[in-house]
PDB file of C-alpha atoms in Angstrom:
ATOM      1  CA  MET A 407     -16.394 -18.828  56.552  1.00  0.00           C
ATOM      2  CA  LYS A 408     -12.689 -18.177  55.933  1.00  0.00           C
ATOM      3  CA  ILE A 409     -12.590 -20.793  53.132  1.00  0.00           C
ATOM      4  CA  ASN A 410     -15.639 -19.231  51.472  1.00  0.00           C
ATOM      5  CA  GLY A 411     -13.892 -15.825  51.429  1.00  0.00           C
ATOM      6  CA  LEU A 412     -10.717 -17.328  49.971  1.00  0.00           C
ATOM      7  CA  LEU A 413     -12.779 -19.123  47.330  1.00  0.00           C
ATOM      8  CA  LYS A 414     -14.406 -15.840  46.308  1.00  0.00           C
ATOM      9  CA  ILE A 415     -11.002 -14.177  45.996  1.00  0.00           C
ATOM     10  CA  ALA A 416      -9.614 -17.070  43.956  1.00  0.00           C
ATOM     11  CA  LEU A 417     -12.624 -17.036  41.635  1.00  0.00           C
ATOM     12  CA  SER A 418     -12.344 -13.270  41.205  1.00  0.00           C
ATOM     13  CA  LEU A 419      -8.673 -13.560  40.293  1.00  0.00           C
ATOM     14  CA  GLY A 420      -9.501 -16.317  37.813  1.00  0.00           C
ATOM     15  CA  VAL A 421     -12.112 -14.138  36.130  1.00  0.00           C
ATOM     16  CA  ILE A 422      -9.674 -11.224  35.953  1.00  0.00           C
ATOM     17  CA  ALA A 423      -6.919 -13.435  34.542  1.00  0.00           C
ATOM     18  CA  GLY A 424      -9.318 -14.874  31.979  1.00  0.00           C
ATOM     19  CA  ALA A 425     -10.502 -11.417  30.979  1.00  0.00           C
ATOM     20  CA  THR A 426      -6.944 -10.175  30.538  1.00  0.00           C
ATOM     21  CA  SER A 427      -6.007 -13.034  28.216  1.00  0.00           C
ATOM     22  CA  ALA A 428      -9.097 -12.330  26.110  1.00  0.00           C
ATOM     23  CA  LEU A 429      -8.093  -8.737  25.286  1.00  0.00           C
ATOM     24  CA  ALA A 430      -7.757  -8.322  21.550  1.00  0.00           C
ATOM     25  CA  ASP A 431      -7.935  -5.659  18.882  1.00  0.00           C
ATOM     26  CA  GLU A 432     -10.010  -6.515  15.840  1.00  0.00           C
ATOM     27  CA  VAL A 433      -9.030  -4.438  12.828  1.00  0.00           C
ATOM     28  CA  LYS A 434     -10.642  -4.252   9.387  1.00  0.00           C
ATOM     29  CA  VAL A 435      -8.528  -2.954   6.503  1.00  0.00           C
ATOM     30  CA  GLN A 436      -9.389  -2.058   2.894  1.00  0.00           C
ATOM     31  CA  LEU A 437      -6.638  -2.615   0.300  1.00  0.00           C
ATOM     32  CA  ALA A 438      -6.295  -0.707  -2.980  1.00  0.00           C
ATOM     33  CA  GLY A 439      -3.640   0.155  -5.547  1.00  0.00           C
ATOM     34  CA  SER A 440      -3.953   3.835  -4.660  1.00  0.00           C
ATOM     35  CA  GLN A 441      -2.328   3.086  -1.279  1.00  0.00           C
ATOM     36  CA  GLU A 442       0.808   1.581  -2.856  1.00  0.00           C
ATOM     37  CA  VAL A 443       4.023   3.628  -2.932  1.00  0.00           C
ATOM     38  CA  PRO A 444       4.064   4.696  -5.716  1.00  0.00           C
ATOM     39  CA  PRO A 445       0.327   4.280  -6.445  1.00  0.00           C
ATOM     40  CA  VAL A 446      -0.692   1.465  -8.810  1.00  0.00           C
ATOM     41  CA  ALA A 447      -3.531   1.802 -11.336  1.00  0.00           C
ATOM     42  CA  THR A 448      -5.493  -1.431 -10.854  1.00  0.00           C
ATOM     43  CA  GLU A 449      -9.041  -2.693 -10.480  1.00  0.00           C
ATOM     44  CA  ALA A 450      -7.827  -5.118  -7.793  1.00  0.00           C
ATOM     45  CA  ARG A 451      -9.255  -4.730  -4.313  1.00  0.00           C
ATOM     46  CA  GLY A 452      -8.858  -6.428  -0.971  1.00  0.00           C
ATOM     47  CA  ALA A 453     -10.344  -6.600   2.489  1.00  0.00           C
ATOM     48  CA  ALA A 454      -8.535  -7.818   5.580  1.00  0.00           C
ATOM     49  CA  ASP A 455      -9.552  -8.839   9.067  1.00  0.00           C
ATOM     50  CA  LEU A 456      -6.802  -8.892  11.669  1.00  0.00           C
ATOM     51  CA  VAL A 457      -6.947  -9.874  15.338  1.00  0.00           C
ATOM     52  CA  VAL A 458      -4.038  -8.698  17.486  1.00  0.00           C
ATOM     53  CA  ASN A 459      -4.027 -10.130  20.998  1.00  0.00           C
ATOM     54  CA  SER A 460      -2.447  -8.460  24.011  1.00  0.00           C
ATOM     55  CA  ASP A 461       0.114 -11.316  24.143  1.00  0.00           C
ATOM     56  CA  MET A 462       1.213 -10.206  20.617  1.00  0.00           C
ATOM     57  CA  THR A 463      -0.210 -13.289  18.864  1.00  0.00           C
ATOM     58  CA  VAL A 464      -2.061 -12.482  15.651  1.00  0.00           C
ATOM     59  CA  SER A 465      -4.569 -14.124  13.346  1.00  0.00           C
ATOM     60  CA  GLY A 466      -6.471 -13.000  10.303  1.00  0.00           C
ATOM     61  CA  LYS A 467      -6.845 -13.066   6.563  1.00  0.00           C
ATOM     62  CA  VAL A 468      -6.865 -10.967   3.421  1.00  0.00           C
ATOM     63  CA  THR A 469      -9.446 -11.611   0.714  1.00  0.00           C
ATOM     64  CA  THR A 470      -8.693 -10.209  -2.750  1.00  0.00           C
ATOM     65  CA  THR A 471     -10.486  -9.752  -6.063  1.00  0.00           C
ATOM     66  CA  GLY A 472      -9.114  -8.798  -9.456  1.00  0.00           C
ATOM     67  CA  VAL A 473      -5.517  -9.799  -8.776  1.00  0.00           C
ATOM     68  CA  ALA A 474      -3.504 -12.953  -9.444  1.00  0.00           C
ATOM     69  CA  ALA A 475      -1.525 -12.592  -6.236  1.00  0.00           C
ATOM     70  CA  THR A 476       1.872 -14.225  -5.932  1.00  0.00           C
ATOM     71  CA  MET A 477       2.642 -13.227  -2.321  1.00  0.00           C
ATOM     72  CA  ALA A 478       1.130 -11.309   0.575  1.00  0.00           C
ATOM     73  CA  HIS A 479       2.710  -9.906   3.723  1.00  0.00           C
ATOM     74  CA  ILE A 480       2.354  -7.583   6.653  1.00  0.00           C
ATOM     75  CA  HIS A 481       5.074  -4.936   6.348  1.00  0.00           C
ATOM     76  CA  ILE A 482       6.450  -2.334   8.745  1.00  0.00           C
ATOM     77  CA  GLY A 483       5.990   1.205   7.443  1.00  0.00           C
ATOM     78  CA  LYS A 484       4.060   4.408   7.914  1.00  0.00           C
ATOM     79  CA  ALA A 485       1.419   5.379   5.363  1.00  0.00           C
ATOM     80  CA  GLY A 486       3.212   6.709   2.290  1.00  0.00           C
ATOM     81  CA  THR A 487       6.410   4.735   2.917  1.00  0.00           C
ATOM     82  CA  ASN A 488       7.616   1.238   2.072  1.00  0.00           C
ATOM     83  CA  GLY A 489       9.212  -1.023   4.640  1.00  0.00           C
ATOM     84  CA  PRO A 490      10.462  -4.511   5.453  1.00  0.00           C
ATOM     85  CA  ILE A 491       8.314  -7.608   5.868  1.00  0.00           C
ATOM     86  CA  ALA A 492       7.070  -8.302   9.394  1.00  0.00           C
ATOM     87  CA  LEU A 493       5.002 -11.437   8.674  1.00  0.00           C
ATOM     88  CA  GLY A 494       4.504 -13.529   5.570  1.00  0.00           C
ATOM     89  CA  LEU A 495       0.968 -14.697   4.818  1.00  0.00           C
ATOM     90  CA  ILE A 496       0.124 -18.152   3.491  1.00  0.00           C
ATOM     91  CA  ARG A 497      -2.103 -18.889   0.522  1.00  0.00           C
ATOM     92  CA  GLY A 498      -5.569 -20.104   1.479  1.00  0.00           C
ATOM     93  CA  ALA A 499      -8.544 -20.606  -0.807  1.00  0.00           C
ATOM     94  CA  GLU A 500      -8.693 -18.753  -4.136  1.00  0.00           C
ATOM     95  CA  GLY A 501      -8.127 -15.046  -3.459  1.00  0.00           C
ATOM     96  CA  GLU A 502      -7.381 -15.602   0.225  1.00  0.00           C
ATOM     97  CA  TRP A 503      -4.179 -15.117   2.248  1.00  0.00           C
ATOM     98  CA  LEU A 504      -3.937 -16.177   5.894  1.00  0.00           C
ATOM     99  CA  VAL A 505      -1.833 -15.253   8.884  1.00  0.00           C
ATOM    100  CA  GLY A 506      -0.199 -18.573   9.764  1.00  0.00           C
ATOM    101  CA  PRO A 507      -1.155 -20.574  12.844  1.00  0.00           C
ATOM    102  CA  GLY A 508       0.737 -19.483  15.946  1.00  0.00           C
ATOM    103  CA  ALA A 509       1.945 -16.241  14.336  1.00  0.00           C
ATOM    104  CA  GLY A 510       2.963 -13.373  16.551  1.00  0.00           C
ATOM    105  CA  PHE A 511       4.642  -9.993  16.547  1.00  0.00           C
ATOM    106  CA  THR A 512       7.980  -9.183  18.122  1.00  0.00           C
ATOM    107  CA  GLU A 513       7.951  -6.328  20.632  1.00  0.00           C
ATOM    108  CA  ALA A 514       9.175  -3.926  17.924  1.00  0.00           C
ATOM    109  CA  GLN A 515       6.479  -5.101  15.490  1.00  0.00           C
ATOM    110  CA  TYR A 516       3.806  -4.785  18.194  1.00  0.00           C
ATOM    111  CA  ALA A 517       4.979  -1.234  18.927  1.00  0.00           C
ATOM    112  CA  ALA A 518       4.791  -0.471  15.186  1.00  0.00           C
ATOM    113  CA  TYR A 519       1.247  -1.904  15.135  1.00  0.00           C
ATOM    114  CA  LYS A 520       0.184   0.294  18.069  1.00  0.00           C
ATOM    115  CA  ALA A 521       1.674   3.324  16.250  1.00  0.00           C
ATOM    116  CA  GLY A 522      -0.257   2.514  13.026  1.00  0.00           C
ATOM    117  CA  GLU A 523       2.977   1.683  11.224  1.00  0.00           C
ATOM    118  CA  LEU A 524       2.094  -1.720   9.714  1.00  0.00           C
ATOM    119  CA  TYR A 525       0.392  -2.448   6.404  1.00  0.00           C
ATOM    120  CA  PHE A 526      -0.880  -5.359   4.341  1.00  0.00           C
ATOM    121  CA  ASN A 527       0.727  -5.697   0.907  1.00  0.00           C
ATOM    122  CA  VAL A 528      -0.417  -8.073  -1.852  1.00  0.00           C
ATOM    123  CA  HIS A 529       2.069  -8.671  -4.673  1.00  0.00           C
ATOM    124  CA  SER A 530       1.502  -9.860  -8.257  1.00  0.00           C
ATOM    125  CA  ALA A 531       3.744 -10.836 -11.177  1.00  0.00           C
ATOM    126  CA  GLU A 532       2.894  -7.516 -12.849  1.00  0.00           C
ATOM    127  CA  HIS A 533       3.522  -5.464  -9.692  1.00  0.00           C
ATOM    128  CA  LYS A 534       6.276  -7.241  -7.796  1.00  0.00           C
ATOM    129  CA  GLY A 535       6.579  -4.455  -5.200  1.00  0.00           C
ATOM    130  CA  GLY A 536       2.870  -4.692  -4.459  1.00  0.00           C
ATOM    131  CA  GLU A 537      -0.394  -4.265  -6.353  1.00  0.00           C
ATOM    132  CA  ILE A 538      -2.707  -3.445  -3.447  1.00  0.00           C
ATOM    133  CA  ARG A 539      -1.982  -2.196   0.036  1.00  0.00           C
ATOM    134  CA  GLY A 540      -3.866  -1.267   3.178  1.00  0.00           C
ATOM    135  CA  GLN A 541      -2.582   0.494   6.287  1.00  0.00           C
ATOM    136  CA  ILE A 542      -3.362  -1.302   9.569  1.00  0.00           C
ATOM    137  CA  VAL A 543      -4.777   1.255  11.998  1.00  0.00           C
ATOM    138  CA  PRO A 544      -5.411  -0.035  15.532  1.00  0.00           C
ATOM    139  CA  PRO A 545      -8.583   1.008  17.326  1.00  0.00           C
ATOM    140  CA  PRO A 546      -8.269   4.003  19.656  1.00  0.00           C
ATOM    141  CA  ALA A 547      -6.880   3.249  23.124  1.00  0.00           C
ATOM    142  CA  GLY A 548      -9.675   2.109  25.406  1.00  0.00           C
ATOM    143  CA  ALA A 549     -11.947   1.017  22.549  1.00  0.00           C
ATOM    144  CA  MET A 550     -13.450  -2.410  23.146  1.00  0.00           C
ATOM    145  CA  SER A 551     -13.637  -5.037  20.459  1.00  0.00           C
ATOM    146  CA  PRO A 552     -16.601  -7.433  20.320  1.00  0.00           C
ATOM    147  CA  ARG A 553     -14.363 -10.069  21.959  1.00  0.00           C
ATOM    148  CA  GLN A 554     -14.052  -7.819  25.014  1.00  0.00           C
ATOM    149  CA  ASN A 555     -17.782  -7.232  25.517  1.00  0.00           C
ATOM    150  CA  TYR A 556     -18.712  -9.853  28.087  1.00  0.00           C
TER     151      TYR A 556
END
């Protein structure tokens, strides 16, 4: 009887630990020249999917159209301001930029993410400072992503 009770406790703790490690924010971002600082007149567009895990690891990609991108990054900065690079993205298929395997935020970058102070920026030869940009806005506190609905 005592072993059965201990087994139940151990299993419960395992489920809780597994649930905690599965917590993640899934963020969708639209990129446009109008979000650049200063704004850029361009037909280029982009869409990004970003997953930010509670252990500060990140994954995701940006897909672009209408731009011959030379580089893409996640930068630190509030909407309407420019800031330093937080993470470089790697070129994937045509028009695609990926967060590298094993990428993660520092504590300061994670805090900036939670405050809505990160953005995607896609650069081109014509617009070296960035042709399209999209602010990364985390879901409201307590919101559950599809990964958390079990």
